[in-house]
mmCIF file of C-alpha atoms and ligand atoms in Angstrom:
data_model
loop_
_atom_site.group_PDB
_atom_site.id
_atom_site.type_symbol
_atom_site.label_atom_id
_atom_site.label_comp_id
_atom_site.label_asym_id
_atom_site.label_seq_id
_atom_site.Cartn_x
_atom_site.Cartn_y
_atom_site.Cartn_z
ATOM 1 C CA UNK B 170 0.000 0.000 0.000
ATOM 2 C CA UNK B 171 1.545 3.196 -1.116
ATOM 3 C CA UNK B 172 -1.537 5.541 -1.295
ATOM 4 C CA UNK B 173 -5.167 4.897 0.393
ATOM 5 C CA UNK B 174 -7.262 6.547 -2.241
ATOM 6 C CA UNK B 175 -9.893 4.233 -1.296
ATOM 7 C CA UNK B 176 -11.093 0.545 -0.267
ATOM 8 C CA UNK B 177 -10.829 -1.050 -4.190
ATOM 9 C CA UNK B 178 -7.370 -2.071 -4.528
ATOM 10 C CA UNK B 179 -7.626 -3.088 -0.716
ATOM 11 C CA UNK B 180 -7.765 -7.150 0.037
ATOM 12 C CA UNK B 181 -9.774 -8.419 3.027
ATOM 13 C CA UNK B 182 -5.586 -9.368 4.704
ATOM 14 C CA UNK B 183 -5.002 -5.585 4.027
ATOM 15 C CA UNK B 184 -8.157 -4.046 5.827
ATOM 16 C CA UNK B 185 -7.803 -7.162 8.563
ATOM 17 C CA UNK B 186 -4.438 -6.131 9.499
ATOM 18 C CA UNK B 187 -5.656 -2.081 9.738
ATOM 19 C CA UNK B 188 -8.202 -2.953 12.037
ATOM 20 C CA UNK B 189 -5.839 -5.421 14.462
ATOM 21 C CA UNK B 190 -3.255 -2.547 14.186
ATOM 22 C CA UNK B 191 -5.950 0.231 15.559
ATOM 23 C CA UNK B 192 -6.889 -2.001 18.337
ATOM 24 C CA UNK B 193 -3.137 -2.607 19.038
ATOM 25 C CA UNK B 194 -2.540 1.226 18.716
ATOM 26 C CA UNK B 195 -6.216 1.783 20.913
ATOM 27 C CA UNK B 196 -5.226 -0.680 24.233
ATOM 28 C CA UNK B 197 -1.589 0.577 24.092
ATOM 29 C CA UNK B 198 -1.232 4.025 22.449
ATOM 30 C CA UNK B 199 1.737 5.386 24.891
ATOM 31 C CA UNK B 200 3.515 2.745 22.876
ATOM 32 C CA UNK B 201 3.467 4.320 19.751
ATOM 33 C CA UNK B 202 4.419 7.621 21.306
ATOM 34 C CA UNK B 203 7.462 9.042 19.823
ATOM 35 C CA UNK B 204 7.330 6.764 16.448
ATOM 36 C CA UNK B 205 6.909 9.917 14.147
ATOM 37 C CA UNK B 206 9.122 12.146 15.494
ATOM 38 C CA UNK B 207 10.421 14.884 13.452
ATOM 39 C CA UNK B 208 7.363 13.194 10.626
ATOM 40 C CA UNK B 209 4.696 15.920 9.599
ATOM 41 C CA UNK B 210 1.811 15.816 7.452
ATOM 42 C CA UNK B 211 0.113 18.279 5.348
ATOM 43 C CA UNK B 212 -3.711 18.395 5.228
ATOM 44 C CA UNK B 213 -5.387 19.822 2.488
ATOM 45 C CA UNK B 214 -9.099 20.924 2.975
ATOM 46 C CA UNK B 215 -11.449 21.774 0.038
ATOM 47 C CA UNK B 216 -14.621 21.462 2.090
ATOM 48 C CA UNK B 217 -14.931 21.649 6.011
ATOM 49 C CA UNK B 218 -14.534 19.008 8.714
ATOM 50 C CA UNK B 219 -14.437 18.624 12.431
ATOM 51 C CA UNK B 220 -13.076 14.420 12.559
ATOM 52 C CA UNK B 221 -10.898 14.152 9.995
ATOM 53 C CA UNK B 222 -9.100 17.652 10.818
ATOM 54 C CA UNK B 223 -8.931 16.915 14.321
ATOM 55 C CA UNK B 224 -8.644 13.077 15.042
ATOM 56 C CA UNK B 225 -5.245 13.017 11.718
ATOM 57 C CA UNK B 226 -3.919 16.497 13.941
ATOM 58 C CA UNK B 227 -3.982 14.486 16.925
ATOM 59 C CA UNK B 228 -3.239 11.209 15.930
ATOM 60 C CA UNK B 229 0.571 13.057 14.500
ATOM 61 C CA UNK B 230 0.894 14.765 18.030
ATOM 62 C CA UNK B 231 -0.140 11.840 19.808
ATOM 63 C CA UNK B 232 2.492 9.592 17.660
ATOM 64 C CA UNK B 233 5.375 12.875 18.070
ATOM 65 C CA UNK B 234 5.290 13.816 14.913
ATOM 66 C CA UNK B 235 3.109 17.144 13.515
ATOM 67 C CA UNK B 236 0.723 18.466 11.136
ATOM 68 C CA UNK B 237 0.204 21.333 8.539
ATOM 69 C CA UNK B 238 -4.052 23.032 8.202
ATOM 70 C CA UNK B 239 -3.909 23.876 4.715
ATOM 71 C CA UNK B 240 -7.151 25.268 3.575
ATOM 72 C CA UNK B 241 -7.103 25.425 -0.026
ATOM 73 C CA UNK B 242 -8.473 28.610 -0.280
ATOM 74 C CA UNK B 243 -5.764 29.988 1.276
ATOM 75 C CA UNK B 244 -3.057 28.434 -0.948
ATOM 76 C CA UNK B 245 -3.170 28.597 -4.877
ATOM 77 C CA UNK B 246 -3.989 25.823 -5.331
ATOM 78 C CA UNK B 247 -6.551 24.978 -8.555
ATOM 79 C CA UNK B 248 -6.213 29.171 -9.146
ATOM 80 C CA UNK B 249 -2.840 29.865 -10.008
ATOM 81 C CA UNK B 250 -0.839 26.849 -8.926
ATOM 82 C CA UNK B 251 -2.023 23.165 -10.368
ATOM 83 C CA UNK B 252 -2.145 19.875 -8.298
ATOM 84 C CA UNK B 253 0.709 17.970 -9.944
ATOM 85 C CA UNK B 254 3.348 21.251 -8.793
ATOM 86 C CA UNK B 255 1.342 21.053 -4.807
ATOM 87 C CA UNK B 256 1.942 17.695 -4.844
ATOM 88 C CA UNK B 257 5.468 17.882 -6.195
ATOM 89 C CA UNK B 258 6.512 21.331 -3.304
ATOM 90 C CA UNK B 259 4.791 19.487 -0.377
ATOM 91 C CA UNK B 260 5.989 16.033 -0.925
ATOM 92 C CA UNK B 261 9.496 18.229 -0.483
ATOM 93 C CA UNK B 262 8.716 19.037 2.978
ATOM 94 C CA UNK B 263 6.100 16.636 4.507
ATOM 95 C CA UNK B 264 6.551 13.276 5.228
ATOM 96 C CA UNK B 265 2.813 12.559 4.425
ATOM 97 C CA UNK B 266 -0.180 13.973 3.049
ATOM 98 C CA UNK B 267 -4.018 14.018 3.662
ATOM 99 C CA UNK B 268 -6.715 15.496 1.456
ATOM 100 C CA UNK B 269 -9.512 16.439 1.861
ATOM 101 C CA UNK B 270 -11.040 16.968 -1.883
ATOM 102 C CA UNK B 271 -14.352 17.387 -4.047
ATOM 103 C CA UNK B 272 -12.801 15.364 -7.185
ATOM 104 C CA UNK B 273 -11.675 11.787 -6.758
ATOM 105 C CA UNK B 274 -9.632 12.918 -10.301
ATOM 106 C CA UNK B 275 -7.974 15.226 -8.682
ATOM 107 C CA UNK B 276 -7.085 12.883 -5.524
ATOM 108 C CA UNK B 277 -5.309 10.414 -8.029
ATOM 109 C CA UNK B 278 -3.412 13.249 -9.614
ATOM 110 C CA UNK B 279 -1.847 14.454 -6.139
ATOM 111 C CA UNK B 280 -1.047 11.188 -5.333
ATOM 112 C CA UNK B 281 0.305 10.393 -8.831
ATOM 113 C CA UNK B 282 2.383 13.665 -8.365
ATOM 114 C CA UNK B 283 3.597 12.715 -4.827
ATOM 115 C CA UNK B 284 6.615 10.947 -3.812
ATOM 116 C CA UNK B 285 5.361 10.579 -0.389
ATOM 117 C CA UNK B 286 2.363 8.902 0.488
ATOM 118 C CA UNK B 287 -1.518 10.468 0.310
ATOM 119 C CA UNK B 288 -4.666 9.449 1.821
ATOM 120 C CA UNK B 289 -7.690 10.735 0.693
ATOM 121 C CA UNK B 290 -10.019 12.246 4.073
ATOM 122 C CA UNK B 291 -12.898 12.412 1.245
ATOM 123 C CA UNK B 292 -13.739 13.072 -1.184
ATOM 124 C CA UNK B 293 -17.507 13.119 -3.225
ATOM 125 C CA UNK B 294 -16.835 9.203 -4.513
ATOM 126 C CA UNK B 295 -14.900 8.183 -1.709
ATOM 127 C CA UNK B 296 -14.305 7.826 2.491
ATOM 128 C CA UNK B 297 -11.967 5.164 2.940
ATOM 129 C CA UNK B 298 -10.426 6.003 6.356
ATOM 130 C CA UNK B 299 -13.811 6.148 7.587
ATOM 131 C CA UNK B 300 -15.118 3.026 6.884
ATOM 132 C CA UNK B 301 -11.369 1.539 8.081
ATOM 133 C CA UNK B 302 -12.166 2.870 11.225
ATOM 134 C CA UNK B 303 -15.940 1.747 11.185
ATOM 135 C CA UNK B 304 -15.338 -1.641 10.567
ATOM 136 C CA UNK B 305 -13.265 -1.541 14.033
ATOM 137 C CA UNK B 306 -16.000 -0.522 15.587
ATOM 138 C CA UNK B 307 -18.301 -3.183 14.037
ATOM 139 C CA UNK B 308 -15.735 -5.927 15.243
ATOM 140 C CA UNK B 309 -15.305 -4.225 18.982
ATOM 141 C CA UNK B 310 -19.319 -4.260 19.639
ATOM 142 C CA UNK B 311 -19.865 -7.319 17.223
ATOM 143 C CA UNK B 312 -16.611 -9.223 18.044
ATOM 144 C CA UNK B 313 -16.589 -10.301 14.518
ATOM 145 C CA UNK B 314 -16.762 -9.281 10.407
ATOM 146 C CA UNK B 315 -17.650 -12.019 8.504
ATOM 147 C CA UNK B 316 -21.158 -12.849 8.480
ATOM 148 C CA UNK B 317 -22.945 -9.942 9.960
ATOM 149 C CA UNK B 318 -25.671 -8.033 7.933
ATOM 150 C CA UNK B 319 -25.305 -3.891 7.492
ATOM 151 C CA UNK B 320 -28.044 -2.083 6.034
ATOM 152 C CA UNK B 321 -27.726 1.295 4.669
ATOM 153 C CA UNK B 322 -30.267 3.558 4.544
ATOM 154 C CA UNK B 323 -30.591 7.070 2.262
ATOM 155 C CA UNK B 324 -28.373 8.480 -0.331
ATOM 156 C CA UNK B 325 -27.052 5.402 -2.613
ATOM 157 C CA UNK B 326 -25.068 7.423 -4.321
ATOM 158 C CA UNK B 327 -22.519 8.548 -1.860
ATOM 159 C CA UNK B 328 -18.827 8.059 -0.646
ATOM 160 C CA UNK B 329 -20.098 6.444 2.497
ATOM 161 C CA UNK B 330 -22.246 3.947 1.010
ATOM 162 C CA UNK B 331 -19.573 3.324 -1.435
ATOM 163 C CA UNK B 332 -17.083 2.679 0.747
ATOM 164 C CA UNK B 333 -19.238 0.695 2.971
ATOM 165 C CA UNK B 334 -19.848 -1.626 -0.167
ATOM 166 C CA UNK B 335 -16.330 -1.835 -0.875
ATOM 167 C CA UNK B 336 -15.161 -2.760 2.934
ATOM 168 C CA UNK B 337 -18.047 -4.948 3.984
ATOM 169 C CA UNK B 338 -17.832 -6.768 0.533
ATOM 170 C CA UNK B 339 -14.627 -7.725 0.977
ATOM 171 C CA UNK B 340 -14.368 -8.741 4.374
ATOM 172 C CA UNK B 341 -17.717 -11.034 3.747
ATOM 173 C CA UNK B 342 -20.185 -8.828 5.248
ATOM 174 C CA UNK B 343 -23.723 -8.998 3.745
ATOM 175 C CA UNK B 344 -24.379 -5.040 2.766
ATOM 176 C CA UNK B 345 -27.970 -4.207 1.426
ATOM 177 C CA UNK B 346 -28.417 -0.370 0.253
ATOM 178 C CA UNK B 347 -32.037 1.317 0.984
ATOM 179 C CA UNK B 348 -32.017 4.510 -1.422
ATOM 180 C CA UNK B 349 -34.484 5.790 -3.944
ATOM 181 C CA UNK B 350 -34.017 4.794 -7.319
ATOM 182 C CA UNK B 351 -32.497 8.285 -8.896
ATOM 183 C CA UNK B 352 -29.776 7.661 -5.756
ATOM 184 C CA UNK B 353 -28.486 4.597 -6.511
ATOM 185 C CA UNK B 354 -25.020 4.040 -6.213
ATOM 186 C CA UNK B 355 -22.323 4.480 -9.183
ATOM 187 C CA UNK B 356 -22.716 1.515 -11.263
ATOM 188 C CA UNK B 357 -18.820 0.935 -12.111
ATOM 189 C CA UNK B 358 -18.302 0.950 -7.821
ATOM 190 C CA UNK B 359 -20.673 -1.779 -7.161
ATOM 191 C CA UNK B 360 -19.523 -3.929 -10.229
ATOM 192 C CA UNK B 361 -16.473 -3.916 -7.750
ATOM 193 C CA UNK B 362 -18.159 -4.284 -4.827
ATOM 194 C CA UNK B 363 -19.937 -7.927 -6.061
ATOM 195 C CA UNK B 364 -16.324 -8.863 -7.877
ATOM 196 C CA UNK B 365 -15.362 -8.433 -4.033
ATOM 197 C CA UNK B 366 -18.376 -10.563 -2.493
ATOM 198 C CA UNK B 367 -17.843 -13.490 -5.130
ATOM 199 C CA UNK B 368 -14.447 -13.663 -3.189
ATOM 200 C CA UNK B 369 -15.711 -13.111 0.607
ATOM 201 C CA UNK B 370 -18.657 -14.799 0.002
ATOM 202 C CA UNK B 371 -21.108 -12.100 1.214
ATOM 203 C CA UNK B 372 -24.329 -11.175 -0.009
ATOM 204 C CA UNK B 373 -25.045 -7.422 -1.895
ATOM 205 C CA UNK B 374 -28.668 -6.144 -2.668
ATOM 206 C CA UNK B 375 -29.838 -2.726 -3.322
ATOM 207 C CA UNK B 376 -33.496 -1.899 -3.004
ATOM 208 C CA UNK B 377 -35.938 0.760 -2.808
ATOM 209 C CA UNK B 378 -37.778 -0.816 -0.154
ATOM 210 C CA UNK B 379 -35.938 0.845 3.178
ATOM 211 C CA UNK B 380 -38.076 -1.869 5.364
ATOM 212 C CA UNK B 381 -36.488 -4.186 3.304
ATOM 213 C CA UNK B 382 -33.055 -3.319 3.462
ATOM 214 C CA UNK B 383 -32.914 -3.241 7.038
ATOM 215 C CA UNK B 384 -34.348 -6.214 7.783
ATOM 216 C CA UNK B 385 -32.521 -8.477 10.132
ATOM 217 C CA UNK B 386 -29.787 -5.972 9.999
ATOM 218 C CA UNK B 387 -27.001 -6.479 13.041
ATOM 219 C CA UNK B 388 -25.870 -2.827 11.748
ATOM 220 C CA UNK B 389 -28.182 0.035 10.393
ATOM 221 C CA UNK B 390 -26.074 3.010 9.117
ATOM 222 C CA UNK B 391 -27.500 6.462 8.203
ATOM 223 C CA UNK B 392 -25.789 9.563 6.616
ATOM 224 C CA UNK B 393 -26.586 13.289 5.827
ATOM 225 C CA UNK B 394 -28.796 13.613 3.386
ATOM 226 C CA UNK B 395 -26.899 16.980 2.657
ATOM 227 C CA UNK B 396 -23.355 15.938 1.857
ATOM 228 C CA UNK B 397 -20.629 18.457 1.467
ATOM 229 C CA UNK B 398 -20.790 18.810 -2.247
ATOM 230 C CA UNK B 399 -24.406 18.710 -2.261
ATOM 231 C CA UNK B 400 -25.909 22.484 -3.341
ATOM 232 C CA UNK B 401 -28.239 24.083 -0.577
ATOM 233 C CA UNK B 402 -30.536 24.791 -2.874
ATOM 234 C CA UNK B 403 -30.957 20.620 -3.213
ATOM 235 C CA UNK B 404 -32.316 20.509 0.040
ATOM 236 C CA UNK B 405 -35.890 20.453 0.154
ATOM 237 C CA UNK B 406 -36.232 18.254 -3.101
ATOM 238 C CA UNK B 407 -34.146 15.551 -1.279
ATOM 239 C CA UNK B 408 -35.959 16.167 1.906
ATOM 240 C CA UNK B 409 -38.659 14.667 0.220
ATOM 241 C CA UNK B 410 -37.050 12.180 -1.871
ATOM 242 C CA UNK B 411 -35.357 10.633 0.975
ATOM 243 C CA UNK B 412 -37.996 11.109 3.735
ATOM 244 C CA UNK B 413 -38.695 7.032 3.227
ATOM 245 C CA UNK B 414 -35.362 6.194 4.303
ATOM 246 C CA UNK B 415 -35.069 8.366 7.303
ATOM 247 C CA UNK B 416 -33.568 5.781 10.017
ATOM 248 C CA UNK B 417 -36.860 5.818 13.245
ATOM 249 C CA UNK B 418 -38.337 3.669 15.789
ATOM 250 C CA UNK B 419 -40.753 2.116 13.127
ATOM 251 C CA UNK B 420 -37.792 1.300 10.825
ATOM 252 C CA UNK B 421 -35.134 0.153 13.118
ATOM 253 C CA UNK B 422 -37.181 -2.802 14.625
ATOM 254 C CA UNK B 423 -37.075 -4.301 11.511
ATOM 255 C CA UNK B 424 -33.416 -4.771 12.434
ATOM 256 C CA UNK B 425 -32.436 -7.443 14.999
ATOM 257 C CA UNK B 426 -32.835 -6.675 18.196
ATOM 258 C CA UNK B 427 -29.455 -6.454 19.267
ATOM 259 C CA UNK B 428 -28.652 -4.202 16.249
ATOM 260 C CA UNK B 429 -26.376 -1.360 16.637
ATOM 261 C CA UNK B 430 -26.573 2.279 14.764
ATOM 262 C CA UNK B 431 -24.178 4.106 13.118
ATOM 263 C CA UNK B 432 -23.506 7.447 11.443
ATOM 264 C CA UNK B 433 -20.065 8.926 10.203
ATOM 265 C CA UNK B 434 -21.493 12.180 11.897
ATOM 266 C CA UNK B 435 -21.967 15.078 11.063
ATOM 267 C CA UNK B 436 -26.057 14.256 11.574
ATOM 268 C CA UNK B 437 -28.838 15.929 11.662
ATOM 269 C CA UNK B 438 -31.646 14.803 13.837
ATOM 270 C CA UNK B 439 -34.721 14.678 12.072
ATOM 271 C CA UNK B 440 -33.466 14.484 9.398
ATOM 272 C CA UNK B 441 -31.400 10.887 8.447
ATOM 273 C CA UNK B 442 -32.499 10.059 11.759
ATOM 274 C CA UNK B 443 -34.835 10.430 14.351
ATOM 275 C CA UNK B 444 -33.628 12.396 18.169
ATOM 276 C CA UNK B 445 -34.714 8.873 19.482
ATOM 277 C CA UNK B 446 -32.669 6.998 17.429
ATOM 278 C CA UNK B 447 -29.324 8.527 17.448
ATOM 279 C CA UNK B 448 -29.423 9.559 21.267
ATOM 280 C CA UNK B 449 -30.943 5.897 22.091
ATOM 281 C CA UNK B 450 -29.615 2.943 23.017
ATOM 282 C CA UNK B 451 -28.510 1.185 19.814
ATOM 283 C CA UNK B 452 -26.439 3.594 18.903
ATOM 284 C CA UNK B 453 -22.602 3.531 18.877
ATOM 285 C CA UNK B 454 -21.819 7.225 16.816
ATOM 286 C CA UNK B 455 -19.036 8.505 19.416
ATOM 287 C CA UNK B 456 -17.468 5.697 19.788
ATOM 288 C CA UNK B 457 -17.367 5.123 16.073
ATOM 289 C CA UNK B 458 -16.473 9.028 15.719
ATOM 290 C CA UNK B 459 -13.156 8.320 18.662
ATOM 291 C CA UNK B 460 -12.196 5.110 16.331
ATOM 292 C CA UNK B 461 -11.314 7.453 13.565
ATOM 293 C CA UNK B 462 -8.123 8.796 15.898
ATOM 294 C CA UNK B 463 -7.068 4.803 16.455
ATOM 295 C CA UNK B 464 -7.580 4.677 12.406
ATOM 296 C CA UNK B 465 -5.850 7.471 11.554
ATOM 297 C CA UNK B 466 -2.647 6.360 13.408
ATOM 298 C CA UNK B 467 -2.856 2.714 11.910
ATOM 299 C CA UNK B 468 -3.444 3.751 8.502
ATOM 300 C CA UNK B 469 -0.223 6.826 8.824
ATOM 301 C CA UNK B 470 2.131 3.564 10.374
ATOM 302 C CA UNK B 471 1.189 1.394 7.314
ATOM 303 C CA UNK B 472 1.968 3.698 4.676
ATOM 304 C CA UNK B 473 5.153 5.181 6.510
ATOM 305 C CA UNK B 474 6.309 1.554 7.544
ATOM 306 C CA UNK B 475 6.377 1.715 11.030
ATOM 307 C CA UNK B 476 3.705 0.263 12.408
ATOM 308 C CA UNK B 477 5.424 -2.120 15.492
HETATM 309 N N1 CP X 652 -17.056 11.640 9.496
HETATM 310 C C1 CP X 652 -16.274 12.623 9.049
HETATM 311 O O1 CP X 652 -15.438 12.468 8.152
HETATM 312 O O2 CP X 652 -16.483 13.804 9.688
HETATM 313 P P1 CP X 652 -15.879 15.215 9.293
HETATM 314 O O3 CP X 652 -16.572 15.668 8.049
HETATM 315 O O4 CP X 652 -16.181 16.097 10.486
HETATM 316 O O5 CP X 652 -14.406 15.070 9.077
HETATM 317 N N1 NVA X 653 -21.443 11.867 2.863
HETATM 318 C C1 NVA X 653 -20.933 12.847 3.777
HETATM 319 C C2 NVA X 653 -19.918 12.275 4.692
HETATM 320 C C3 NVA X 653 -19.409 13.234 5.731
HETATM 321 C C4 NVA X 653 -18.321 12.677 6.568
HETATM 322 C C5 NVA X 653 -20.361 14.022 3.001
HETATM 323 O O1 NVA X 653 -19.738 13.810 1.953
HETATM 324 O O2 NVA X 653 -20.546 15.144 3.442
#
């Protein structure tokens, strides 16, 4: 792994090993304390965050090492300065690089550009290092991977719920996707995702039946309806469109019992999801949101070479 640009190139040994490496790093992070010393990273921002910013910042101090805010509106980047030359300048002075990015084009040409390693924090196809750190989670409240059922619920056509096909297809999870029919997900992604589930063995369906989708889940995952890239003006048409897939009461006992919920967060109660649902008991969204920090440091060792 030289890049993580996202979960397709990844084998279910390379996402295995992540996850035991974040629980290695979680249970004994003083351990890992000075392994970056004198390391920084730069992190590029095209659209806002409060996770990804925070939990790669802390995850370099936390490991001794230290990282660059680079809002791309402050640099010229895209204006007067292209993303081959960033990538060539910073890869002179960081050790590493995160993104954060609209075009998943534009990811692959920094990291083309790069001589030191990228990872993408996002972009509108794409949110590997999230689902990395959610499928740690899964396994700490599940205590396994391979033959659970996650249902997700709302926009099918979305870095989260192409990511979570990716990394639950090949780890043998049975995903089904809940989203209305102009949402589905991006055809040439989910030709991967069942190349992946021949493989692992797990089951893909995508319906437009939310009730469906969810049934006999052991996970039900929700995300905003209003993604980054999404225009504001979008958001009372989608309101409406998506309204059937909001994750409530009614829909979540469809689930097993024992099912937990989860949302990458940011979320908006009422709309995704209900108040009751998100603040309730089957729902694991800050402990998901601190596995990002455990994440972030596995997936910086793996591409530097030093995890221990
Ligand atoms: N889940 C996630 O990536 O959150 P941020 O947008 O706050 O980084
Ligand atoms: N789908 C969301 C994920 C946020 C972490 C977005 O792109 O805004």
């Amino acid at each position: 792994m030289r890049h993580l640009l996202s979960l397709t190139g990844l084998d279910s040994g390379d996402i295995l090993d992540l996850v035991s490496l974040a629980a290695k790093i979680k249970n004994n992070a003083k351990k890992y304390d000075d392994t970056l010393k004198n390391k920084t990273m730069l992190m590029i921002f095209e659209k806002p965050s409060l996770r990804t910013r925070v939990s790669f910042e802390v995850a370099m101090t936390q490991m001794g090492g230290h990282a660059i805010y680079l809002d791309a509106k402050d640099s010229p980047l895209g204006e007067k300065e292209t993303i081959a030359d960033t990538a060539k300048v910073s890869s002179r002075y960081c050790d590493i690089i995160m993104a954060r990015l609209y075009k998943q084009e534009n990811m692959e040409e920094l990291a083309k550009n790069s001589s030191v390693p990228v990872i993408n924090g996002l972009t509108d196809e794409f949110h590997p290092c999230q689902i990395l750190s959610d499928l740690l989670t899964i396994k700490e409240k599940k205590g396994k991977l391979k033959g659970l059922k996650l249902a997700f619920v709302g926009d099918g056509n979305n870095n989260i719920t192409h990511e979570l096909l990716l990394g639950c297809s090949t780890v043998g999870i049975d995903i089904s996707v809940g989203c209305p029919e102009s949402l589905m997900p991006q055809k040439w992604i989910a030709d991967i995702a069942v190349k992946k589930a021949k493989i692992s063995g797990s089951k893909i369906k995508i319906t437009q039946n939310a009730k469906d989708a969810v049934k006999d889940a052991d996970i039900v995952y929700a995300d905003s309806w209003m993604s980054y890239h999404i225009p504001k003006e979008e958001k009372e048409k989608r309101i409406k469109l998506l309204n059937p897939f909001q994750v409530n009461k009614d829909l979540i006992k469809n689930a097993k019992k024992d099912a937990i919920f989860m949302n990458c967060l940011p979320a908006m109660r009422g709309m995704e999801q209900t108040a009751d649902v998100i603040d309730g008991h089957q729902s694991v969204v800050f402990d998901q949101a601190e596995n990002r920090l455990h994440m972030q440091k596995a997936i910086i060792l793996k591409l530097l070479k030093e995890e221990k």
